[in-house]
Structures are given as structure tokens and as C-alpha cells.
Amino acid sequence: MEDNNVRIDKWLWAARFFKTRSLAADAVDRGRVRIGGEPVKPARNVKVNDKIFIDNGSDRWEVIVAAISGTRGPAPVARTLYFETDESIAKRENDKTARRLFPEPSADIKGRPTKRDRRAMTRVGEE
């Protein structure tokens, strides 16, 4: 499990923050992953005690690397690779509550409206 030369994209995939390694590499390229507040490249090696900021689109984490692994294993093993900071846990809980209490208005819309839906919208507009 201990290997000192593991790339950040491979570690993010092994820690199960991203479903595929290519998604992890894309996130790193786009600047959604930072080590110590600095943007990095996918080939950057991860070290124990690195503070990593991760934004995978739906959630944001601030974690401290506890162990290094380049192989993807079961989720309980992946949880041992990092420690999430207390501020990160509180922020994610607040975000989760906000999403539940104030849902996105467009979340109810499922694709293109049907003919029946369009007629109902025009009826509302005429009144």
C-alpha cells in the first residue's frame, strides 16, 4: 500500500473521489484540485500530510493525505487514505442542507416539454 511515487490523479481515483482516472486527470487540469492552495498538474506526486482541495462538481472536500496508494480498492480501504478536515465536513453538511431546503428550480424539468406541456404553458400565458 505504501508507494512514494503516486501521481495525484491516480491517488484521487484510488481514494474514490472520481469514478475514473481520466476524470481525475481532467479535474486536475481544470484547476479543480489544489495542493496547499496551489493548482497542480496530473503528474504531481502526492506526499503524506499534503492538504488537498477537491471539487468534483457536486461536492467540495478539503482533505489531508494519510496514506499513499495507487491501486483502487474497496471503499472502506479508500477512506483510510485521507482525513477530511472539520471545516470541510461542516461546509459539506451546510451545502447538503441548503440543497435539500432550496432545490434548484430547474431540477423538476426533465428535458424538452411535451405537446401537452407546451399547450398548458401557452394557456397560462394567455390568462
JSON list of N, CA, C and O in Angstrom, two decimals, residues 6-9 28 40-46:
[
{"chain": "A", "resi": 6, "resn": "VAL", "atom": "N", "xyz": [3.30, 8.21, -6.34]},
{"chain": "A", "resi": 6, "resn": "VAL", "atom": "CA", "xyz": [1.95, 8.08, -6.89]},
{"chain": "A", "resi": 6, "resn": "VAL", "atom": "C", "xyz": [1.48, 9.45, -7.34]},
{"chain": "A", "resi": 6, "resn": "VAL", "atom": "O", "xyz": [1.54, 10.43, -6.60]},
{"chain": "A", "resi": 7, "resn": "ARG", "atom": "N", "xyz": [1.03, 9.51, -8.58]},
{"chain": "A", "resi": 7, "resn": "ARG", "atom": "CA", "xyz": [0.53, 10.76, -9.16]},
{"chain": "A", "resi": 7, "resn": "ARG", "atom": "C", "xyz": [-0.76, 11.17, -8.48]},
{"chain": "A", "resi": 7, "resn": "ARG", "atom": "O", "xyz": [-1.51, 10.35, -7.99]},
{"chain": "A", "resi": 8, "resn": "ILE", "atom": "N", "xyz": [-1.06, 12.47, -8.51]},
{"chain": "A", "resi": 8, "resn": "ILE", "atom": "CA", "xyz": [-2.26, 13.00, -7.86]},
{"chain": "A", "resi": 8, "resn": "ILE", "atom": "C", "xyz": [-3.53, 12.44, -8.51]},
{"chain": "A", "resi": 8, "resn": "ILE", "atom": "O", "xyz": [-4.48, 12.08, -7.83]},
{"chain": "A", "resi": 9, "resn": "ASP", "atom": "N", "xyz": [-3.54, 12.31, -9.84]},
{"chain": "A", "resi": 9, "resn": "ASP", "atom": "CA", "xyz": [-4.74, 11.79, -10.49]},
{"chain": "A", "resi": 9, "resn": "ASP", "atom": "C", "xyz": [-4.99, 10.33, -10.11]},
{"chain": "A", "resi": 9, "resn": "ASP", "atom": "O", "xyz": [-6.12, 9.92, -9.88]},
{"chain": "A", "resi": 28, "resn": "VAL", "atom": "N", "xyz": [-7.93, 17.82, -12.41]},
{"chain": "A", "resi": 28, "resn": "VAL", "atom": "CA", "xyz": [-6.66, 18.42, -12.04]},
{"chain": "A", "resi": 28, "resn": "VAL", "atom": "C", "xyz": [-6.25, 19.44, -13.10]},
{"chain": "A", "resi": 28, "resn": "VAL", "atom": "O", "xyz": [-5.81, 20.55, -12.78]},
{"chain": "A", "resi": 40, "resn": "VAL", "atom": "N", "xyz": [-2.15, 22.27, -9.48]},
{"chain": "A", "resi": 40, "resn": "VAL", "atom": "CA", "xyz": [-1.10, 21.31, -9.81]},
{"chain": "A", "resi": 40, "resn": "VAL", "atom": "C", "xyz": [-1.40, 20.64, -11.15]},
{"chain": "A", "resi": 40, "resn": "VAL", "atom": "O", "xyz": [-2.47, 20.81, -11.71]},
{"chain": "A", "resi": 41, "resn": "LYS", "atom": "N", "xyz": [-0.44, 19.88, -11.61]},
{"chain": "A", "resi": 41, "resn": "LYS", "atom": "CA", "xyz": [-0.61, 19.09, -12.83]},
{"chain": "A", "resi": 41, "resn": "LYS", "atom": "C", "xyz": [-0.88, 17.65, -12.44]},
{"chain": "A", "resi": 41, "resn": "LYS", "atom": "O", "xyz": [-0.53, 17.22, -11.34]},
{"chain": "A", "resi": 42, "resn": "PRO", "atom": "N", "xyz": [-1.49, 16.85, -13.34]},
{"chain": "A", "resi": 42, "resn": "PRO", "atom": "CA", "xyz": [-1.82, 15.45, -13.01]},
{"chain": "A", "resi": 42, "resn": "PRO", "atom": "C", "xyz": [-0.61, 14.60, -12.64]},
{"chain": "A", "resi": 42, "resn": "PRO", "atom": "O", "xyz": [-0.75, 13.62, -11.90]},
{"chain": "A", "resi": 43, "resn": "ALA", "atom": "N", "xyz": [0.57, 14.95, -13.10]},
{"chain": "A", "resi": 43, "resn": "ALA", "atom": "CA", "xyz": [1.75, 14.13, -12.83]},
{"chain": "A", "resi": 43, "resn": "ALA", "atom": "C", "xyz": [2.39, 14.44, -11.48]},
{"chain": "A", "resi": 43, "resn": "ALA", "atom": "O", "xyz": [3.34, 13.78, -11.09]},
{"chain": "A", "resi": 44, "resn": "ARG", "atom": "N", "xyz": [1.88, 15.42, -10.76]},
{"chain": "A", "resi": 44, "resn": "ARG", "atom": "CA", "xyz": [2.45, 15.79, -9.44]},
{"chain": "A", "resi": 44, "resn": "ARG", "atom": "C", "xyz": [2.31, 14.63, -8.47]},
{"chain": "A", "resi": 44, "resn": "ARG", "atom": "O", "xyz": [1.26, 14.03, -8.34]},
{"chain": "A", "resi": 45, "resn": "ASN", "atom": "N", "xyz": [3.39, 14.29, -7.78]},
{"chain": "A", "resi": 45, "resn": "ASN", "atom": "CA", "xyz": [3.36, 13.21, -6.79]},
{"chain": "A", "resi": 45, "resn": "ASN", "atom": "C", "xyz": [2.70, 13.69, -5.50]},
{"chain": "A", "resi": 45, "resn": "ASN", "atom": "O", "xyz": [2.87, 14.83, -5.10]},
{"chain": "A", "resi": 46, "resn": "VAL", "atom": "N", "xyz": [2.00, 12.78, -4.86]},
{"chain": "A", "resi": 46, "resn": "VAL", "atom": "CA", "xyz": [1.32, 13.07, -3.60]},
{"chain": "A", "resi": 46, "resn": "VAL", "atom": "C", "xyz": [2.23, 12.63, -2.46]},
{"chain": "A", "resi": 46, "resn": "VAL", "atom": "O", "xyz": [2.89, 11.60, -2.55]}
]
